[in-house]
XYZ file of C-alpha atoms in Angstrom:
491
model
C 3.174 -18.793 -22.155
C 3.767 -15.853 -19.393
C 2.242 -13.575 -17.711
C 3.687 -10.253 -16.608
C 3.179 -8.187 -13.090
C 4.233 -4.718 -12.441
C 4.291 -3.152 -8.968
C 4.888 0.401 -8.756
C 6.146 1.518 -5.473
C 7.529 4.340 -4.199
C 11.169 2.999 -3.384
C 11.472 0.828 -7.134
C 9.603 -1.191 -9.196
C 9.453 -4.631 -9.276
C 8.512 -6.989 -12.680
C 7.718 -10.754 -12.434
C 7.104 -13.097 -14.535
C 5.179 -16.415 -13.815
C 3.467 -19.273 -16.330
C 0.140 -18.709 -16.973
C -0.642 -22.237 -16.883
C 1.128 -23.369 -13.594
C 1.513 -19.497 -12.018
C 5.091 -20.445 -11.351
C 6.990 -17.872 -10.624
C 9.809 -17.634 -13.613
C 11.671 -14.170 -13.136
C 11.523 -11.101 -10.846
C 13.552 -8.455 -11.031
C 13.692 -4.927 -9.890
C 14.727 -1.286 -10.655
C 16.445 1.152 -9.605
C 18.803 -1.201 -7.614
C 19.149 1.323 -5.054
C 15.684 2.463 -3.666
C 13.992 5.555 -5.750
C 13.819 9.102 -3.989
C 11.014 10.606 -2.729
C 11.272 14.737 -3.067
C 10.536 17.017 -0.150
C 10.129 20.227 -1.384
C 8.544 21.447 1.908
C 8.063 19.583 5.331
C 5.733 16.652 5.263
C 5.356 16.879 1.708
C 6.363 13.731 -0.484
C 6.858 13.726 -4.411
C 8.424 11.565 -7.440
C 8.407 11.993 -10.866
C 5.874 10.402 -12.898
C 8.370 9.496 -15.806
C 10.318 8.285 -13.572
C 8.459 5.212 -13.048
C 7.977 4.223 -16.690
C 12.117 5.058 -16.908
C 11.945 2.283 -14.630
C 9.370 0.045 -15.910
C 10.922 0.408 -19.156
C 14.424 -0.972 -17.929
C 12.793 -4.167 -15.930
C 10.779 -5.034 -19.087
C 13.844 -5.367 -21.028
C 16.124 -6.707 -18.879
C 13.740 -9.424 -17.711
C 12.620 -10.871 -21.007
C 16.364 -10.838 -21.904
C 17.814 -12.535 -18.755
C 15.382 -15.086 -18.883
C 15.465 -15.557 -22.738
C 11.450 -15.474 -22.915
C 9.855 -14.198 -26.089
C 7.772 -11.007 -25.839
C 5.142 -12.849 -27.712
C 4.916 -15.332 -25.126
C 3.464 -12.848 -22.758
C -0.681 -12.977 -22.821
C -1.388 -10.721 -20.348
C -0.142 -7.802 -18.165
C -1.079 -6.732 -14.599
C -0.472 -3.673 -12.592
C -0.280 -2.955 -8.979
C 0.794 0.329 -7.596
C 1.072 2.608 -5.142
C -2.034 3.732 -3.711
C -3.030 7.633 -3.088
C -1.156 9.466 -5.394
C -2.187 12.162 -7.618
C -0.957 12.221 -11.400
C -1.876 15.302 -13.634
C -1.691 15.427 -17.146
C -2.627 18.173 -19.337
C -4.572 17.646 -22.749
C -1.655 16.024 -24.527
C -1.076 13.903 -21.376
C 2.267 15.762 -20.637
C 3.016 15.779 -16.772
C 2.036 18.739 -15.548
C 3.826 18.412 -11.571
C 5.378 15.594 -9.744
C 2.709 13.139 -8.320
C 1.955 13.752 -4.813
C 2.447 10.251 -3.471
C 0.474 8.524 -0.931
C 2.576 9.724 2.418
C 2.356 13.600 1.709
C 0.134 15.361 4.193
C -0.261 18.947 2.925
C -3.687 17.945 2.483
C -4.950 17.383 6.287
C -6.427 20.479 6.734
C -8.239 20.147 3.359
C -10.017 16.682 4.657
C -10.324 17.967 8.498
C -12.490 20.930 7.348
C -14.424 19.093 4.762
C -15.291 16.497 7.298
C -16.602 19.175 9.612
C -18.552 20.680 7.180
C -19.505 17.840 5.010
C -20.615 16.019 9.084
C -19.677 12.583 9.806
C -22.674 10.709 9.431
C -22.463 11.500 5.195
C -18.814 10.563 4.864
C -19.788 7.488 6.953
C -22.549 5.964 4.905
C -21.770 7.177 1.926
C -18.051 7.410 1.715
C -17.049 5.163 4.673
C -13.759 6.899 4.869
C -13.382 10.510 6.282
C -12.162 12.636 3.085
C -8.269 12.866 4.898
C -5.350 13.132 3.406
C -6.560 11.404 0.047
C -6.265 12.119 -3.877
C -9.682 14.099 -3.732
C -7.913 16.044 -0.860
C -4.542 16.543 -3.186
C -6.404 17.456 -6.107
C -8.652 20.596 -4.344
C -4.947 21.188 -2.624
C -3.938 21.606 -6.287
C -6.797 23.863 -7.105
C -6.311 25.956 -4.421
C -2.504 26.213 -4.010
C -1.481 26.251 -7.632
C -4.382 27.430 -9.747
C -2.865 27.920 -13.007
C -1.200 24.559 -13.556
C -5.089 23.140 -12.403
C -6.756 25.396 -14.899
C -4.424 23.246 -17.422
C -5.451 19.677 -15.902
C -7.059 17.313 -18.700
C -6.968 14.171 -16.492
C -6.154 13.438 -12.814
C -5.104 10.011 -12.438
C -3.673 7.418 -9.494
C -0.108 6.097 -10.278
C -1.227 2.986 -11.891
C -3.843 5.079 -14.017
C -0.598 6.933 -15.752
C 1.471 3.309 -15.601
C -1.408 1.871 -17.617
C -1.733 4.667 -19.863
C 1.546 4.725 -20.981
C 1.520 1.060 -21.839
C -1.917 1.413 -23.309
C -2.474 5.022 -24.902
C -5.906 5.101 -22.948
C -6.538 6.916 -19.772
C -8.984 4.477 -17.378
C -9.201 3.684 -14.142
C -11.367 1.397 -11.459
C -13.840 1.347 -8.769
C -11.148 0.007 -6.880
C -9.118 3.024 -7.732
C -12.229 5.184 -7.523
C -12.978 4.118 -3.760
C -8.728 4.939 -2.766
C -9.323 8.592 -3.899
C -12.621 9.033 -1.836
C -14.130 9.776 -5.085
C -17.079 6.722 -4.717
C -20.024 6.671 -3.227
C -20.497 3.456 -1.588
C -24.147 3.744 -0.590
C -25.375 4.439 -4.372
C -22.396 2.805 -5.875
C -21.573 5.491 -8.360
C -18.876 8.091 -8.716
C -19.245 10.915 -5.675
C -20.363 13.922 -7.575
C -21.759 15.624 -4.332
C -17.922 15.567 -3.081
C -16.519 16.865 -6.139
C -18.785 19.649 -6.103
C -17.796 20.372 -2.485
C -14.506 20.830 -3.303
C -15.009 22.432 -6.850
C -14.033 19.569 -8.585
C -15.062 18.200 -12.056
C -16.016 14.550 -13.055
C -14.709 15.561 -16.167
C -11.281 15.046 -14.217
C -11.254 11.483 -13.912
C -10.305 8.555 -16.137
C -12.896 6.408 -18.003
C -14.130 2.976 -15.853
C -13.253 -0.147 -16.821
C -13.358 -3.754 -14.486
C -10.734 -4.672 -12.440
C -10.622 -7.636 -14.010
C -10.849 -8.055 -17.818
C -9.976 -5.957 -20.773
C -8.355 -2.851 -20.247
C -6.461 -2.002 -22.728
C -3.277 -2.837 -24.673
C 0.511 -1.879 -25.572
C 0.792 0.588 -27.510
C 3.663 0.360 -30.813
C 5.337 3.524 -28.947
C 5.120 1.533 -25.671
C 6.431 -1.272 -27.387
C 9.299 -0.263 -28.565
C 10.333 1.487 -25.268
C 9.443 -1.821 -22.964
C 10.650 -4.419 -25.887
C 6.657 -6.021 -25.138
C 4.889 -7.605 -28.086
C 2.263 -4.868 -29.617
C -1.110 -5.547 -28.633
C -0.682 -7.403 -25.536
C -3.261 -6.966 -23.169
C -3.295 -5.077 -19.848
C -6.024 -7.266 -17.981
C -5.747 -6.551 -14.355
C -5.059 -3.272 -12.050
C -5.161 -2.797 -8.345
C -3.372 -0.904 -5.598
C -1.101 -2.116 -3.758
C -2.450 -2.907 -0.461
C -5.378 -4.950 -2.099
C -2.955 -6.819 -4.484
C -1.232 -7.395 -2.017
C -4.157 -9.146 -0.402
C -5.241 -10.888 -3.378
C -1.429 -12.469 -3.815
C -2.174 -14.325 -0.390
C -5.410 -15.408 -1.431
C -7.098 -13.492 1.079
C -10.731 -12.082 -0.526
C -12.921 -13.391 2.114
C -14.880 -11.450 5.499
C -11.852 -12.274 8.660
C -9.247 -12.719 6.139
C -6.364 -10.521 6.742
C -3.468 -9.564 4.633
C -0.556 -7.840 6.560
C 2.432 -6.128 4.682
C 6.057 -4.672 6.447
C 7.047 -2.722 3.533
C 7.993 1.047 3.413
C 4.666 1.455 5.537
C 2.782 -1.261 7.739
C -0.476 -2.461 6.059
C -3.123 -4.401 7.943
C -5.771 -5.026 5.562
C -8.719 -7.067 6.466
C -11.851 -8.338 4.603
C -15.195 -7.549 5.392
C -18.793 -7.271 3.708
C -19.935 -4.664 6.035
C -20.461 -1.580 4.501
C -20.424 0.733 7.346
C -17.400 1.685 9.275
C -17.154 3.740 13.223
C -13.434 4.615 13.039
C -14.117 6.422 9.366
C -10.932 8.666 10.515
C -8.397 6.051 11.832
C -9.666 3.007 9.286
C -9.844 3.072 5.340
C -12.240 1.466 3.198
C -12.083 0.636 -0.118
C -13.375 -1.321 -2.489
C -11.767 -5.003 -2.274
C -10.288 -6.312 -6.148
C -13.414 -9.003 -6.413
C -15.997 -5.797 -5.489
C -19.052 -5.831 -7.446
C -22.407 -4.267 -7.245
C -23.919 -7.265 -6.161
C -21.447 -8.417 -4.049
C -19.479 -5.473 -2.460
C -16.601 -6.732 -0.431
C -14.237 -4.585 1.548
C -10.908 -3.875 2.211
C -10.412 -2.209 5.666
C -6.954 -1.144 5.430
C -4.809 0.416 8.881
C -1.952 1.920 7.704
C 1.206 2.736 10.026
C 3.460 4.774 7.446
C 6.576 4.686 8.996
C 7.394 1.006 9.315
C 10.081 -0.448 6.771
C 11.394 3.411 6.507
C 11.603 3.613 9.600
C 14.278 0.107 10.132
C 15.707 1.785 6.939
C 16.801 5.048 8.642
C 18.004 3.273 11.257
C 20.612 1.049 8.581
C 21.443 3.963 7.003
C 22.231 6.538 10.029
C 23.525 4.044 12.356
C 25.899 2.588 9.210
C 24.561 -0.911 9.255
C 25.390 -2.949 6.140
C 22.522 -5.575 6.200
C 18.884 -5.698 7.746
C 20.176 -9.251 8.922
C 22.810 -7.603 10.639
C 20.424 -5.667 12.390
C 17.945 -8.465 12.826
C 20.387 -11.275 13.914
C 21.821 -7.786 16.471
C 18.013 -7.344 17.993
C 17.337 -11.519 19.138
C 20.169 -11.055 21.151
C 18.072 -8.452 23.431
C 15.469 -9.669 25.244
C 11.918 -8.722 25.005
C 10.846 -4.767 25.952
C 14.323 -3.764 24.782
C 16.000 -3.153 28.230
C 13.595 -0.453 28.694
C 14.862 1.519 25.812
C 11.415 2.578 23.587
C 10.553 3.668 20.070
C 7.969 5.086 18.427
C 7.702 4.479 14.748
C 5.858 7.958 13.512
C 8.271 9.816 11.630
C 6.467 9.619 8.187
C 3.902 12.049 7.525
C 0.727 12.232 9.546
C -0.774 8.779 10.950
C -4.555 8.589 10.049
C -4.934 5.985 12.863
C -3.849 8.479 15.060
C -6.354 10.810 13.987
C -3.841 12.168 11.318
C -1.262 13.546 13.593
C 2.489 13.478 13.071
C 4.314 13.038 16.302
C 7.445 12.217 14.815
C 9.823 8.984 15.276
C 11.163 9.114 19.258
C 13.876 7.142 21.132
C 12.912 7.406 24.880
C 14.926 5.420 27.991
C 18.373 5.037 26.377
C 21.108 4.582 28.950
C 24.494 5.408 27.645
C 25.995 3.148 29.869
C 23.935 -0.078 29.324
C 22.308 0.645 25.712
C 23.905 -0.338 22.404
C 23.301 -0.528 18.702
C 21.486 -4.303 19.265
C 18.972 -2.718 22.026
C 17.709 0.202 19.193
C 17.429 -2.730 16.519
C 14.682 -4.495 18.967
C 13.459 -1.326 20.001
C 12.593 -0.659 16.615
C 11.309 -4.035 15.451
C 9.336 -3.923 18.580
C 7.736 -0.551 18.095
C 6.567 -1.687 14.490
C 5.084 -4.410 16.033
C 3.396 -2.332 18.810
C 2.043 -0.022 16.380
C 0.484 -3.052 14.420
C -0.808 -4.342 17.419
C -2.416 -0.787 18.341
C -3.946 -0.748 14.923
C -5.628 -4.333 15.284
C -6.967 -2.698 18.548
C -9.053 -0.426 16.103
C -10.177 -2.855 13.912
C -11.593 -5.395 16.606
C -13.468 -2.705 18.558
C -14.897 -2.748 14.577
C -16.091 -6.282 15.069
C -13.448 -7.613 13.296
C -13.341 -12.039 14.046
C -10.002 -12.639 12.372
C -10.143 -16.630 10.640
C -6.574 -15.962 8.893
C -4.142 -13.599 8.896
C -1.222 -14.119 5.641
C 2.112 -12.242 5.109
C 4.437 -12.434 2.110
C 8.095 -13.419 3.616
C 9.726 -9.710 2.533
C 10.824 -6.308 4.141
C 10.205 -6.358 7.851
C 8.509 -10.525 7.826
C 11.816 -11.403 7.380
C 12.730 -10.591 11.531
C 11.767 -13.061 13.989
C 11.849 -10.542 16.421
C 9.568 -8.502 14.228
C 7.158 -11.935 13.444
C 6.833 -13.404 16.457
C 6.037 -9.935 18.225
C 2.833 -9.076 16.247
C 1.449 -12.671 16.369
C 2.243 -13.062 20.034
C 0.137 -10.051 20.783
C -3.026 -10.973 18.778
C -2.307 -14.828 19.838
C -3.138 -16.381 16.544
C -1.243 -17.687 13.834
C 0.980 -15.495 11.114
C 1.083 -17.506 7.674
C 3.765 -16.171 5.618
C 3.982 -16.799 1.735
C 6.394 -17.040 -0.827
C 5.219 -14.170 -2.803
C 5.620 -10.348 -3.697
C 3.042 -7.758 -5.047
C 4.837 -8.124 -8.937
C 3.873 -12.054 -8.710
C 0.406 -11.043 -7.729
C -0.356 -9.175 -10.546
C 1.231 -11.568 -13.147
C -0.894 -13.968 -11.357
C -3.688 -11.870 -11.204
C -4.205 -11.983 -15.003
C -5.608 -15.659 -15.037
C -8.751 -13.871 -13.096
C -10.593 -13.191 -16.227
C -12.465 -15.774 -15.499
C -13.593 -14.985 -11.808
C -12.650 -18.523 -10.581
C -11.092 -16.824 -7.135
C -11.195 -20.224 -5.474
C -8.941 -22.453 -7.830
C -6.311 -19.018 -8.277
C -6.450 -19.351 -4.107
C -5.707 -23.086 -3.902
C -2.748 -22.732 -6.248
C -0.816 -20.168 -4.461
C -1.431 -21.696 -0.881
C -0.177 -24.957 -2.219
C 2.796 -23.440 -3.828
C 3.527 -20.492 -1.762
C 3.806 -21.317 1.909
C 6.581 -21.569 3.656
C 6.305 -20.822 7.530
C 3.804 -20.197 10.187
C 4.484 -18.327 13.557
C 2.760 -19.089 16.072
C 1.831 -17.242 19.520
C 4.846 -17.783 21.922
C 2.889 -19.605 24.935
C 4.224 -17.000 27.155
C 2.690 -13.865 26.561
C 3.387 -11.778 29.726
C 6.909 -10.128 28.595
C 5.242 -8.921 25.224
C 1.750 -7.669 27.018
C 4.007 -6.035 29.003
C 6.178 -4.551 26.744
C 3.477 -3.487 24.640
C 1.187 -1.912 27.704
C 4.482 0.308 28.408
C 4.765 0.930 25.247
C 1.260 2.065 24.582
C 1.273 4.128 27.673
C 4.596 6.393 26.311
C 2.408 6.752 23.058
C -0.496 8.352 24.536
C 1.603 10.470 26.580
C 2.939 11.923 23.211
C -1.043 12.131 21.950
């Protein structure tokens, strides 16, 4: 018996498979081979195509059960993690109405900037612990505003796993999880927040039907069926973004537990069961996958959005043909990169910089000294720095970090990279054998709540290195301090 994970992301889609019994992992496989594109259609804006995805999901399914021989009645339950942010519209027959507005378009600053002025901080704070930003709520009254006909035609605004589960599934739901990623719940009375829809001349009316994180949430459809080759009737029990799946695949769910992620973007996302948050604009809060009324844990997530896309325009501009090329190039440099500096901030606007976009830089090359291997570290380094400046913000939080977990993927796989981030904080980096796919096939044994014995499995099957702080520290303070300097300049 199987279980099966979906993670929607924004450069392909990844399916796993693992035994529901065991949680051993027996298939993962991806589409498109090459990553998906995001659509600019102006500056700073970022868009895909809803169908696009299931396209996607649709090939995976198939292919998987058929390269691993495993009868689609032998799956007992589906999970879901996706790409968090976005902004899905479907009209009353749930046709697409636009692309979705993914997670790393800003056109919706302004929109959050002047509703935090005029909503006042101390509100959004208590009640929202986020600042409204650059968020789905944001994208939607964007929407109303900038393209009022197509929003006079909306039926149901949903996040990217919303529409993923409704076109296995037929039904349109979502989850306080989801709820809390699109600023649209109120943390202080735990319910939706109808005072912010009002604000922005929303309607409740707009969002998807509640149903648990974990548990019952629907199940595939015979049209579904037919396009994914899935069993009719199987059961979609589990659905998260990705930045807390991501956390739950390491087992992290507890206050000082931190989940860190190099992917497209650069995650920190630690655990807490403080409801209240200073840094409302530079921090996120949301509500953690075991979040419950009586219990409600926190994920406060610092995002960096130009990490893994930023090493990737580097491979593709400079002509690179691996990322090990590249990393095995950067530990021949030593550290602080000759001098040579970059800042990673080419992405859209950084919320932990106050939601400013100053742009990726190169600074201090020497043409006569500098080579390919001397941008590699630069870059590597820079991630690292900008992680580092984002655990800044979340210890001036009162953050007391007791474990900090990474899956061994994307930008985990450098040393450089690695050793870096956990030299700078001086404590440990535990990395895992895992991906965000495995999580949510994983994820589906959670019916039952039993959070510790899911935990013990993966860290006994799962681990596979720990860095540790290099005992000299000096070269990367250093590095960093100059580093952090040059970035301030720019602010």
């Amino acid at each position: 018996m199987y279980y099966l994970g979906y993670d929607i992301g924004s450069s392909s889609i990844k399916v796993a498979l693992v035994e529901s019994k065991t949680g051993k992992v027996a298939g993962v496989l991806r589409e498109p081979q090459e990553e998906m594109v995001i659509l600019a259609p102006q500056h700073n804006w970022a868009e895909q195509d809803p169908e696009e995805w299931w396209k996607y999901i649709c090939l995976a399914t198939k292919s998987l059960l058929s390269k691993h021989a495993i009868d689609k009645n032998d799956i007992h339950g589906i999970g879901i993690s996706y790409q968090m942010h976005g902004l899905v519209l479907t009209d009353s027959n749930v046709k697409v109405l636009r692309n979705a507005i993914i997670w790393c378009d800003s056109r919706a600053v302004s929109i959050g900037e002047e509703a935090l002025e005029q909503i006042g901080r101390d509100k959004c704070s208590s009640q929202l612990l986020n600042a409204p930003g650059n968020f789905t709520a944001s994208k939607l009254k964007w929407v109303k505003d900038h393209e009022p006909k197509l929003y006079g035609k909306i039926h149901k605004a949903m996040l990217p796993g919303d529409f993923i589960a409704y076109k296995l599934s037929n039904k349109i739901r979502t989850t306080i999880s989801g709820l809390s990623e699109g600023i649209f719940w109120n943390f202080k009375h735990q319910q939706i927040a109808e005072w912010l829809l009002s604000y922005y001349g929303l309607t409740i009316d707009h969002l998807p039907e509640l149903v648990p994180t974990f548990g019952f949430q629907g199940k595939v459809s015979t049209k579904a069926a037919e396009e994914t080759g899935l069993s009719v009737d199987t059961p979609i029990v589990y659905r998260a973004g990705d930045q807390p799946n991501n956390a739950l695949s390491l087992n992290v769910f507890n206050p000082g537990e931190i989940a860190m992620t190099g992917g497209t973007s650069g995650v920190i996302y630690a655990i807490s069961n403080k409801t209240e948050s200073k840094e409302i604009s530079k921090i996120n809060n949301f509500a953690h996958v075991n979040y419950t009324l009586k219990n409600p844990t926190l994920g406060k997530l610092l995002c960096i959005n130009a990490a893994g896309i930023q090493y990737r325009w580097l491979k593709e501009n400079l002509k690179f043909t691996s990322y090990e090329e590249m990393n095995t190039l950067a530990e021949k440099v030593t550290v602080g990169s000759d001098g040579v500096v970059l800042l990673p901030f080419g992405n859209g606007a950084e919320r932990m910089l106050n939601n400013k976009n100053i742009g990726s830089k190169i600074l201090n090359i020497d043409l006569n000294t500098h080579t390919n291997a001397h941008i590699c570290r630069a870059a590597l380094e820079g991630i690292a720095f900008a992680f580092m400046y984002g655990m800044e913000i979340l210890l001036a939080e009162g953050l007391q970090p007791k474990v900090i977990r990474a899956g061994n993927d994307n930008l985990f796989q450098s040393k450089v990279f690695a050793n870096t981030i956990c030299t700078l904080i001086g404590f440990p980096i535990e990395l895992y054998d895992t991906t965000g796919a495995v999580g949510a096939a994983r994820a589906c044994a959670l019916e039952n709540g039993d959070f510790k014995a899911f935990g013990e499995t993966q860290l006994k099957n799962d681990h596979i290195h720990t860095f540790y702080p290099h005992k000299d520290s000096k070269p990367y303070l250093e590095a960093y301090q100059h580093w952090k300097e040059l970035l301030e300049k720019e602010l």
